[in-house]
């Protein structure tokens, strides 16, 4: 499950491709003079011939430092099989610099700023690399993707060029190697007590209008309870961050955890301010309606996750936001223990005014930066080859996710994987003596992300398989066009960005809880203008026009 704080920080910037750009090599020609330096003296330990789909084995033993986001769910161990197997297969020894998950972003910034960062800096979400670009402390990786055949092959095969273009900075280069997904993976939706719905003769809702009707019917049957009490409001910029995300998607707008201030208006051919759009207002109005009609618990916006789940388990509510893991390991497991005959299902995201869609640009996941210091190393080429193999080859991705066949997993048939008997993965066998993450170091978020749909879906349970199959039939909305800001613009935008976003967040809460009437929406928009909304959007539109003129 994603950490809510991480999701809220995540900025999935998405972009249209431009014919004038060499798809994967920045604005250079794609040869190894990307930075004007000769790499022939930096091939120590590199393979002479390294191709996509083939094993990587260093010509001599090497070691590379890597920043390790230490997750308290599976704290790092020096004796993990993961480390040993990587070395056995590749000749590379990884030297982890462990940083607590709670302190990761701050520590990462300090290490990069001081010039002490490890060569490999994973667990970096798209957009988080931008502050480090102007200092020259991280590598313009687009100059070196010719050394990464697996990365290039997947971008081409999965038609991810437009998404990659979204990562480009004002110089036309990109500085982050993102996780690459073959298909969009949807994470969150609504879970409903289906046994209660069945008893009342109610069908599972497929649209947000039907959700409203189902909640009304539940309220009539249980007038003393709120049909819906939600979670994921604490420690995130947006209250009910997951709910606003998938409700926003149904309206074709980024909200909640996926909120960003800019939205591309395809009809107008320009960027507009998200928190002032009609679609965003409709999201707020829908939530206000649920709260006003006492169909949604107003404490949803301020309570802890535990408080929300307790209400579900004690039948004070019958619906809650979920992902597949929470559905199985938390709600269903605990409901069965407490409520006889209880059943709960995760429904495909209800459809709204935008139709059956998913937001565009979400096939990029967190990825890794490479320290500029790596370029000084004699083994720079080997580092790039190894990075390409571990994070982007089918073999490397399978190793990171599942481990070693017949040791940590079995494969009953091609493309099917399951933990070996006696090993649990995220609660798959609560009584197993060993855990794939804690005891072996596999399925670790530092190394495991992206990949083919077969691999990504190989750890899905039946619920998630059904949910993802339904969501996969939906149309992906177009990705936003690239509009990288120059460093001076970036500094100006960052001064305006947070006060604007904070004003949106505070007023969403006030509108939804009825502390401010929706008749004051125009006044709220005027307040945003007073906080430099128009000037902020103007910066982004100028950047878009400039980038299009220079590159497309």
Coordinates of C-alpha atoms in Angstrom, one line a residue:
X1 CA 0.0 0.0 0.0
X2 CA 1.3 3.5 -0.8
X3 CA 2.1 5.7 2.1
X4 CA -0.5 8.5 2.1
X5 CA 2.1 11.2 2.6
X6 CA 4.1 9.9 -0.4
X7 CA 1.1 9.9 -2.6
X8 CA 0.2 13.4 -1.6
X9 CA 3.7 14.6 -2.6
X10 CA 3.7 12.6 -5.8
X11 CA 3.4 14.9 -8.8
X12 CA 2.7 12.8 -11.9
X13 CA 3.5 15.3 -14.6
X14 CA 2.4 14.2 -18.0
X15 CA 3.1 15.5 -21.4
X16 CA 2.5 15.4 -25.1
X17 CA 5.4 14.3 -27.3
X18 CA 7.1 16.7 -29.6
X19 CA 8.3 15.6 -33.0
X20 CA 11.4 17.8 -32.7
X21 CA 12.7 15.9 -29.7
X22 CA 14.9 12.8 -30.0
X23 CA 12.6 10.7 -27.9
X24 CA 15.1 9.4 -25.4
X25 CA 18.4 11.3 -25.7
X26 CA 17.5 14.8 -24.7
X27 CA 18.2 17.3 -27.5
X28 CA 21.5 15.7 -28.3
X29 CA 22.2 13.2 -31.1
X30 CA 22.1 10.2 -28.8
X31 CA 25.9 9.5 -29.1
X32 CA 28.1 9.3 -26.0
X33 CA 29.1 13.0 -26.3
X34 CA 25.9 14.0 -24.6
X35 CA 27.9 16.1 -22.1
X36 CA 30.9 16.7 -24.3
X37 CA 32.9 14.1 -22.4
X38 CA 34.5 10.9 -23.7
X39 CA 33.2 7.8 -21.9
X40 CA 35.9 5.5 -23.3
X41 CA 37.9 6.0 -20.1
X42 CA 34.9 5.2 -17.9
X43 CA 34.3 1.6 -19.0
X44 CA 36.1 -0.1 -16.1
X45 CA 34.1 -3.4 -15.3
X46 CA 31.6 -2.7 -18.1
X47 CA 30.4 -5.3 -20.5
X48 CA 31.7 -4.9 -24.1
X49 CA 28.4 -6.0 -25.6
X50 CA 25.3 -5.4 -23.4
X51 CA 21.9 -5.8 -25.0
X52 CA 18.3 -5.7 -24.0
X53 CA 16.9 -9.0 -22.7
X54 CA 20.4 -10.4 -21.9
X55 CA 22.0 -11.0 -18.5
X56 CA 24.4 -8.3 -17.1
X57 CA 27.7 -9.5 -15.6
X58 CA 30.4 -7.0 -14.7
X59 CA 33.8 -7.7 -16.2
X60 CA 35.2 -7.4 -12.6
X61 CA 33.7 -7.1 -9.1
X62 CA 32.5 -3.6 -8.4
X63 CA 30.5 -1.9 -5.6
X64 CA 28.0 1.0 -5.9
X65 CA 26.4 3.0 -3.2
X66 CA 22.5 3.3 -3.1
X67 CA 20.3 5.4 -0.9
X68 CA 17.9 3.0 0.9
X69 CA 14.4 4.2 2.0
X70 CA 14.2 2.1 5.1
X71 CA 10.5 1.0 5.5
X72 CA 9.5 0.1 9.1
X73 CA 7.2 -2.6 7.7
X74 CA 10.3 -4.5 6.5
X75 CA 13.4 -2.9 8.1
X76 CA 16.6 -3.4 6.2
X77 CA 18.9 -6.3 7.0
X78 CA 22.5 -6.8 5.9
X79 CA 21.9 -10.6 5.4
X80 CA 19.0 -10.3 2.9
X81 CA 19.1 -12.8 0.1
X82 CA 18.4 -9.9 -2.2
X83 CA 21.9 -8.4 -1.7
X84 CA 23.6 -11.7 -2.1
X85 CA 21.7 -12.8 -5.2
X86 CA 22.3 -9.4 -7.0
X87 CA 26.0 -9.9 -6.3
X88 CA 26.0 -13.5 -7.4
X89 CA 24.3 -12.7 -10.8
X90 CA 26.0 -9.4 -11.6
X91 CA 29.3 -9.1 -9.8
X92 CA 28.0 -5.9 -8.3
X93 CA 27.9 -5.3 -4.5
X94 CA 25.3 -2.7 -3.5
X95 CA 26.3 -0.6 -0.5
X96 CA 23.1 0.8 1.0
X97 CA 22.9 4.0 2.9
X98 CA 19.8 3.5 5.0
X99 CA 17.5 6.4 5.8
X100 CA 14.2 6.1 7.7
X101 CA 11.1 6.4 5.5
X102 CA 9.8 9.3 7.7
X103 CA 13.0 11.3 7.1
X104 CA 13.8 10.2 3.5
X105 CA 13.1 13.3 1.5
X106 CA 14.8 15.7 4.0
X107 CA 17.8 13.5 4.3
X108 CA 18.0 13.0 0.5
X109 CA 18.0 16.8 0.0
X110 CA 20.8 17.3 2.6
X111 CA 23.0 14.6 1.1
X112 CA 22.6 15.9 -2.4
X113 CA 23.2 19.5 -1.3
X114 CA 26.4 18.5 0.5
X115 CA 27.7 16.6 -2.4
X116 CA 27.6 13.4 -0.3
X117 CA 24.8 11.5 -2.0
X118 CA 25.2 7.8 -3.0
X119 CA 25.6 7.2 -6.7
X120 CA 22.0 5.8 -7.0
X121 CA 19.1 7.7 -5.4
X122 CA 15.9 5.7 -5.8
X123 CA 12.4 6.3 -4.5
X124 CA 12.1 9.7 -6.2
X125 CA 8.7 10.7 -7.5
X126 CA 8.4 12.6 -10.8
X127 CA 8.8 16.3 -10.1
X128 CA 10.9 15.8 -6.9
X129 CA 14.1 15.9 -9.0
X130 CA 13.4 19.5 -10.2
X131 CA 14.9 21.4 -7.2
X132 CA 18.3 19.6 -7.8
X133 CA 18.6 20.4 -11.5
X134 CA 20.1 23.9 -11.5
X135 CA 22.9 23.0 -9.0
X136 CA 24.3 20.3 -11.4
X137 CA 24.3 17.8 -8.5
X138 CA 22.3 15.2 -10.4
X139 CA 23.0 13.6 -13.7
X140 CA 21.0 14.6 -16.9
X141 CA 20.3 10.9 -17.5
X142 CA 18.7 11.6 -20.9
X143 CA 22.3 12.1 -22.2
X144 CA 23.2 8.5 -21.3
X145 CA 20.1 6.3 -22.1
X146 CA 22.1 4.9 -25.1
X147 CA 23.8 2.8 -22.3
X148 CA 20.4 1.5 -21.1
X149 CA 18.9 -0.8 -23.8
X150 CA 16.2 -2.3 -21.6
X151 CA 14.9 1.2 -20.5
X152 CA 14.8 2.3 -24.2
X153 CA 13.1 -0.9 -25.4
X154 CA 10.3 -0.7 -22.8
X155 CA 9.7 3.0 -23.5
X156 CA 9.4 2.2 -27.2
X157 CA 7.4 -1.0 -26.9
X158 CA 4.9 0.6 -24.4
X159 CA 4.7 3.9 -26.3
X160 CA 5.8 5.9 -23.2
X161 CA 7.6 8.7 -25.2
X162 CA 4.9 11.3 -24.3
X163 CA 5.2 10.5 -20.6
X164 CA 9.0 10.7 -20.7
X165 CA 8.8 14.1 -22.4
X166 CA 6.9 15.3 -19.4
X167 CA 10.0 14.8 -17.3
X168 CA 12.1 17.2 -19.4
X169 CA 13.4 20.4 -17.8
X170 CA 13.8 23.7 -19.5
X171 CA 17.1 22.5 -21.1
X172 CA 15.2 19.7 -22.9
X173 CA 16.9 17.0 -20.8
X174 CA 15.4 14.7 -18.1
X175 CA 17.1 14.0 -14.8
X176 CA 14.9 11.1 -13.4
X177 CA 14.7 7.5 -14.6
X178 CA 11.1 6.7 -13.7
X179 CA 9.4 3.4 -13.0
X180 CA 7.7 2.3 -16.3
X181 CA 4.4 0.6 -16.4
X182 CA 3.0 -1.3 -19.4
X183 CA -0.6 -0.4 -18.3
X184 CA -2.3 2.0 -16.0
X185 CA -2.7 0.5 -12.5
X186 CA -5.6 1.9 -10.5
X187 CA -5.3 1.8 -6.7
X188 CA -8.3 3.2 -4.9
X189 CA -12.1 3.0 -4.9
X190 CA -15.1 2.5 -2.7
X191 CA -15.7 -0.6 -0.6
X192 CA -19.3 -1.5 0.3
X193 CA -21.0 -4.0 2.7
X194 CA -22.5 -6.2 0.0
X195 CA -24.4 -8.4 2.5
X196 CA -26.3 -5.3 3.7
X197 CA -27.0 -4.2 0.2
X198 CA -28.3 -7.7 -0.8
X199 CA -30.6 -7.7 2.2
X200 CA -32.1 -4.4 1.1
X201 CA -32.3 -5.5 -2.5
X202 CA -29.8 -2.9 -3.6
X203 CA -27.5 -3.4 -6.6
X204 CA -23.8 -2.4 -6.5
X205 CA -23.6 1.2 -7.8
X206 CA -21.8 1.8 -11.0
X207 CA -22.2 5.7 -11.2
X208 CA -21.8 8.4 -8.6
X209 CA -25.6 9.1 -8.9
X210 CA -26.2 5.5 -8.0
X211 CA -23.8 5.8 -5.0
X212 CA -25.9 8.7 -3.8
X213 CA -29.1 6.6 -4.2
X214 CA -27.6 3.6 -2.3
X215 CA -26.5 5.8 0.5
X216 CA -30.0 7.3 0.7
X217 CA -31.5 3.8 1.0
X218 CA -29.0 2.8 3.7
X219 CA -29.8 6.0 5.6
X220 CA -33.6 5.2 5.5
X221 CA -32.9 1.8 6.9
X222 CA -30.4 3.0 9.5
X223 CA -31.4 6.6 10.3
X224 CA -29.1 6.8 13.3
X225 CA -25.9 6.0 11.3
X226 CA -23.8 7.5 8.5
X227 CA -23.8 5.1 5.6
X228 CA -20.3 6.3 4.6
X229 CA -17.4 7.2 7.0
X230 CA -14.1 7.7 5.3
X231 CA -10.4 7.7 6.0
X232 CA -7.0 8.9 4.6
X233 CA -7.4 12.5 5.9
X234 CA -4.5 12.7 8.4
X235 CA -1.0 13.8 7.4
X236 CA -2.0 14.7 3.9
X237 CA -2.5 18.1 2.3
X238 CA -6.0 17.1 1.2
X239 CA -8.7 15.6 3.5
X240 CA -10.2 12.3 2.2
X241 CA -7.2 12.3 -0.3
X242 CA -8.0 8.9 -1.8
X243 CA -11.8 9.6 -2.2
X244 CA -11.2 13.0 -3.8
X245 CA -8.7 11.4 -6.1
X246 CA -11.1 8.8 -7.6
X247 CA -14.1 11.1 -7.4
X248 CA -12.0 13.8 -9.2
X249 CA -11.1 11.2 -11.9
X250 CA -14.8 10.6 -12.5
X251 CA -15.1 14.4 -13.2
X252 CA -11.9 14.4 -15.3
X253 CA -9.9 16.5 -12.9
X254 CA -7.0 15.9 -10.5
X255 CA -8.1 16.2 -6.9
X256 CA -7.2 14.8 -3.5
X257 CA -3.8 13.0 -3.5
X258 CA -3.3 13.6 -7.2
X259 CA -4.2 17.3 -7.0
X260 CA -1.9 19.8 -8.8
X261 CA -2.5 23.5 -9.3
X262 CA -2.3 23.3 -13.1
X263 CA -4.8 21.6 -15.4
X264 CA -4.6 21.5 -19.2
X265 CA -7.8 22.7 -20.9
X266 CA -7.6 21.0 -24.3
X267 CA -10.5 23.0 -25.8
X268 CA -8.9 26.3 -24.8
X269 CA -5.4 25.1 -25.6
X270 CA -4.0 26.5 -22.4
X271 CA -3.4 25.7 -18.7
X272 CA -6.0 26.7 -16.1
X273 CA -6.0 26.7 -12.3
X274 CA -7.4 23.4 -11.1
X275 CA -9.0 24.6 -7.9
X276 CA -11.1 27.2 -9.8
X277 CA -12.4 24.9 -12.6
X278 CA -16.1 23.9 -13.0
X279 CA -15.1 20.2 -12.7
X280 CA -13.4 20.8 -9.4
X281 CA -16.4 22.8 -8.1
X282 CA -18.6 19.8 -9.1
X283 CA -16.4 17.5 -7.0
X284 CA -16.8 19.8 -4.0
X285 CA -20.6 20.1 -4.6
X286 CA -21.0 16.3 -4.6
X287 CA -19.2 15.9 -1.3
X288 CA -21.2 18.8 0.2
X289 CA -24.5 17.1 -0.9
X290 CA -23.4 13.8 0.9
X291 CA -22.5 15.7 4.1
X292 CA -25.6 18.0 4.0
X293 CA -27.9 14.9 3.6
X294 CA -26.1 13.1 6.5
X295 CA -25.1 10.4 4.1
X296 CA -21.4 10.9 4.9
X297 CA -19.8 11.3 8.3
X298 CA -18.5 14.8 8.7
X299 CA -15.7 13.4 10.8
X300 CA -14.4 11.7 7.6
X301 CA -12.4 14.8 7.0
X302 CA -10.6 14.9 10.3
X303 CA -10.5 11.4 11.9
X304 CA -7.7 8.9 11.9
X305 CA -7.7 5.8 9.7
X306 CA -8.2 3.6 12.8
X307 CA -11.2 5.6 13.8
X308 CA -12.8 5.2 10.3
X309 CA -12.1 1.5 10.2
X310 CA -13.5 1.0 13.8
X311 CA -16.8 2.5 12.6
X312 CA -16.9 0.1 9.7
X313 CA -16.1 -2.9 11.9
X314 CA -18.7 -1.9 14.5
X315 CA -21.4 -1.4 11.8
X316 CA -21.7 2.4 12.5
X317 CA -21.0 2.7 8.7
X318 CA -21.3 0.5 5.6
X319 CA -18.9 2.1 3.1
X320 CA -15.2 3.3 3.2
X321 CA -12.4 4.0 0.7
X322 CA -10.1 1.1 0.1
X323 CA -7.3 -0.4 -2.0
X324 CA -7.1 -4.1 -2.6
X325 CA -4.6 -4.8 0.2
X326 CA -6.7 -3.0 2.9
X327 CA -9.9 -4.7 1.6
X328 CA -8.5 -8.2 2.2
X329 CA -6.1 -7.8 5.1
X330 CA -8.0 -5.3 7.2
X331 CA -11.7 -4.9 6.4
X332 CA -12.7 -8.3 5.3
X333 CA -10.4 -10.2 7.7
X334 CA -11.6 -8.3 10.8
X335 CA -15.3 -8.1 9.7
X336 CA -15.4 -11.8 9.4
X337 CA -14.2 -12.1 13.0
X338 CA -16.7 -9.5 14.3
X339 CA -19.9 -9.7 12.2
X340 CA -21.4 -13.0 11.2
X341 CA -22.1 -13.2 7.5
X342 CA -20.5 -9.9 6.7
X343 CA -19.3 -9.4 3.1
X344 CA -17.5 -6.4 1.7
X345 CA -16.4 -5.7 -1.9
X346 CA -14.3 -3.1 -3.7
X347 CA -16.3 -1.7 -6.7
X348 CA -14.8 -0.3 -9.9
X349 CA -14.5 3.5 -9.6
X350 CA -18.0 4.8 -10.1
X351 CA -18.5 6.7 -13.4
X352 CA -19.2 10.4 -13.4
X353 CA -19.6 13.3 -15.9
X354 CA -16.3 12.5 -17.6
X355 CA -17.4 9.0 -18.5
X356 CA -15.5 5.7 -18.2
X357 CA -12.0 7.2 -17.9
X358 CA -8.7 7.0 -16.0
X359 CA -6.4 10.0 -15.6
X360 CA -3.6 10.3 -18.1
X361 CA 0.1 10.1 -17.3
X362 CA -0.1 7.6 -14.5
X363 CA 2.1 4.9 -16.1
X364 CA 5.2 6.6 -14.6
X365 CA 6.0 5.6 -11.1
X366 CA 8.7 6.8 -8.6
X367 CA 12.2 6.2 -10.0
X368 CA 15.8 7.1 -9.4
X369 CA 18.2 10.0 -9.8
X370 CA 21.9 9.4 -10.3
X371 CA 24.5 11.6 -8.6
X372 CA 26.7 13.7 -10.9
X373 CA 29.6 12.4 -8.9
X374 CA 29.0 9.0 -10.6
X375 CA 30.3 10.5 -13.9
X376 CA 33.7 11.0 -12.3
X377 CA 33.9 7.2 -11.7
X378 CA 36.0 5.0 -14.0
X379 CA 33.1 2.4 -13.8
X380 CA 30.4 4.9 -14.9
X381 CA 29.3 2.8 -17.9
X382 CA 29.1 -0.3 -15.8
X383 CA 26.9 1.6 -13.3
X384 CA 24.5 2.6 -16.1
X385 CA 24.4 -1.0 -17.5
X386 CA 23.7 -2.4 -14.0
X387 CA 21.0 0.2 -13.3
X388 CA 19.4 -0.7 -16.6
X389 CA 19.5 -4.4 -15.8
X390 CA 18.2 -4.3 -12.2
X391 CA 15.4 -1.7 -12.6
X392 CA 14.4 -2.2 -16.3
X393 CA 15.2 -5.8 -17.5
X394 CA 12.6 -8.5 -17.2
X395 CA 15.1 -10.6 -15.3
X396 CA 16.1 -7.9 -12.8
X397 CA 12.5 -6.9 -12.2
X398 CA 11.5 -10.5 -11.6
X399 CA 14.4 -10.9 -9.1
X400 CA 13.5 -7.7 -7.2
X401 CA 9.8 -8.7 -6.9
X402 CA 9.8 -12.4 -6.3
X403 CA 13.4 -13.5 -5.6
X404 CA 14.9 -16.8 -6.5
X405 CA 12.8 -19.6 -8.1
X406 CA 12.3 -22.6 -5.8
X407 CA 13.9 -20.7 -2.9
X408 CA 11.4 -17.8 -2.3
X409 CA 8.8 -18.5 -5.0
X410 CA 7.4 -21.2 -7.3
X411 CA 6.1 -20.7 -10.9
X412 CA 3.4 -23.3 -11.6
X413 CA 3.3 -22.1 -15.2
X414 CA 4.9 -19.3 -17.2
X415 CA 4.0 -15.9 -15.9
X416 CA 2.5 -17.2 -12.7
X417 CA 4.3 -16.8 -9.4
X418 CA 3.5 -17.5 -5.8
X419 CA 5.5 -17.5 -2.6
X420 CA 7.0 -20.8 -1.7
X421 CA 5.3 -22.7 1.1
X422 CA 6.2 -21.2 4.5
X423 CA 6.7 -17.8 3.0
X424 CA 4.1 -15.0 3.3
X425 CA 3.8 -11.9 1.0
X426 CA 1.8 -9.0 2.5
X427 CA -0.3 -11.3 4.7
X428 CA -1.0 -14.0 2.0
X429 CA -0.2 -16.6 4.7
X430 CA -0.5 -15.1 8.2
X431 CA 0.9 -18.3 9.8
X432 CA 4.0 -18.7 7.6
X433 CA 7.3 -18.6 9.5
X434 CA 9.0 -16.4 6.9
X435 CA 8.1 -13.2 5.1
X436 CA 9.3 -12.4 1.5
X437 CA 9.9 -8.7 2.4
X438 CA 11.1 -8.8 6.0
X439 CA 13.3 -12.0 5.8
X440 CA 14.6 -11.9 2.2
X441 CA 14.4 -8.3 1.1
X442 CA 12.3 -8.9 -2.1
X443 CA 9.2 -7.0 -3.1
X444 CA 10.9 -3.9 -1.6
X445 CA 9.6 -0.5 -2.8
X446 CA 13.2 0.7 -3.4
X447 CA 13.8 -1.8 -6.1
X448 CA 10.3 -3.2 -7.1
X449 CA 8.2 -1.0 -9.3
X450 CA 6.8 -0.9 -12.8
X451 CA 7.1 -3.6 -15.3
X452 CA 4.9 -5.7 -17.7
X453 CA 1.3 -6.2 -16.8
X454 CA 2.0 -9.9 -16.3
X455 CA 4.6 -9.1 -13.6
X456 CA 2.7 -6.2 -11.9
X457 CA -0.5 -8.3 -11.7
X458 CA 1.3 -11.5 -10.6
X459 CA 0.9 -10.5 -6.9
X460 CA -2.8 -9.6 -7.3
X461 CA -5.4 -11.5 -5.3
X462 CA -8.8 -12.4 -6.9
X463 CA -10.4 -9.1 -5.8
X464 CA -7.7 -6.9 -7.3
X465 CA -7.6 -9.0 -10.5
X466 CA -11.4 -8.3 -11.1
X467 CA -11.0 -4.6 -10.1
X468 CA -8.0 -4.0 -12.4
X469 CA -9.7 -5.9 -15.3
X470 CA -12.7 -3.5 -15.1
X471 CA -10.5 -0.4 -14.8
X472 CA -8.3 -1.5 -17.7
X473 CA -11.3 -1.3 -20.1
X474 CA -11.6 2.5 -19.5
X475 CA -10.1 5.2 -21.7
X476 CA -6.9 6.9 -20.5
X477 CA -7.3 10.7 -20.6
X478 CA -4.6 12.5 -22.7
X479 CA -1.5 13.5 -20.9
X480 CA -0.8 17.2 -20.3
X481 CA 1.7 18.9 -22.7
X482 CA 5.2 19.6 -21.4
X483 CA 5.8 23.1 -19.9
X484 CA 9.1 23.1 -18.0
X485 CA 9.8 26.3 -16.1
X486 CA 13.3 27.9 -16.2
X487 CA 15.0 28.2 -12.9
X488 CA 14.0 31.9 -12.2
X489 CA 10.4 31.0 -13.1
X490 CA 10.6 27.9 -10.9
X491 CA 11.6 30.1 -8.0
X492 CA 8.8 32.5 -8.6
X493 CA 6.2 29.7 -9.1
X494 CA 7.2 28.0 -5.9
X495 CA 6.5 31.2 -3.9
X496 CA 3.0 31.3 -5.2
X497 CA 2.3 27.5 -5.4
X498 CA 1.9 26.6 -1.7
X499 CA -0.3 29.5 -0.6
X500 CA -2.6 28.8 -3.6
X501 CA -2.8 25.1 -2.8
X502 CA -3.3 25.8 0.9
X503 CA -6.2 28.2 0.1
X504 CA -7.8 25.5 -2.1
X505 CA -7.5 22.8 0.6
X506 CA -8.8 25.0 3.5
X507 CA -11.8 26.1 1.4
X508 CA -12.6 22.6 0.2
X509 CA -13.0 21.6 3.8
X510 CA -15.1 24.7 4.6
X511 CA -17.4 24.3 1.6
X512 CA -17.9 20.5 2.1
X513 CA -18.7 20.9 5.9
X514 CA -21.1 23.7 5.2
X515 CA -19.0 26.3 7.1
X516 CA -18.9 28.3 3.9
X517 CA -21.9 28.4 1.5
X518 CA -21.3 27.3 -2.1
X519 CA -22.9 30.5 -3.2
X520 CA -19.5 32.1 -2.3
X521 CA -17.6 30.1 -4.9
X522 CA -17.0 33.2 -7.1
X523 CA -15.7 35.1 -4.0
X524 CA -13.3 32.1 -3.3
X525 CA -12.0 32.4 -6.9
X526 CA -11.5 36.1 -6.5
X527 CA -9.4 35.3 -3.3
X528 CA -7.3 32.9 -5.4
X529 CA -6.7 35.7 -7.9
X530 CA -5.6 38.0 -5.0
X531 CA -3.0 35.2 -4.2
X532 CA -1.5 35.5 -7.8
X533 CA -3.5 32.7 -9.4
X534 CA -3.5 34.4 -12.8
X535 CA 0.2 35.3 -12.7
X536 CA 1.0 31.7 -11.6
X537 CA -1.0 30.2 -14.5
X538 CA 0.5 32.8 -16.9
X539 CA 4.0 31.5 -16.0
X540 CA 3.0 27.9 -17.0
X541 CA 1.3 29.0 -20.2
X542 CA 4.4 31.0 -21.3
X543 CA 6.6 28.0 -20.5
X544 CA 4.3 25.8 -22.6
X545 CA 4.4 28.2 -25.5
X546 CA 8.2 28.5 -25.3
X547 CA 8.8 24.8 -25.1
X548 CA 6.4 24.1 -28.0
X549 CA 8.0 26.8 -30.2
X550 CA 11.6 25.5 -29.5
X551 CA 10.8 21.8 -29.7
X552 CA 7.7 21.1 -31.6

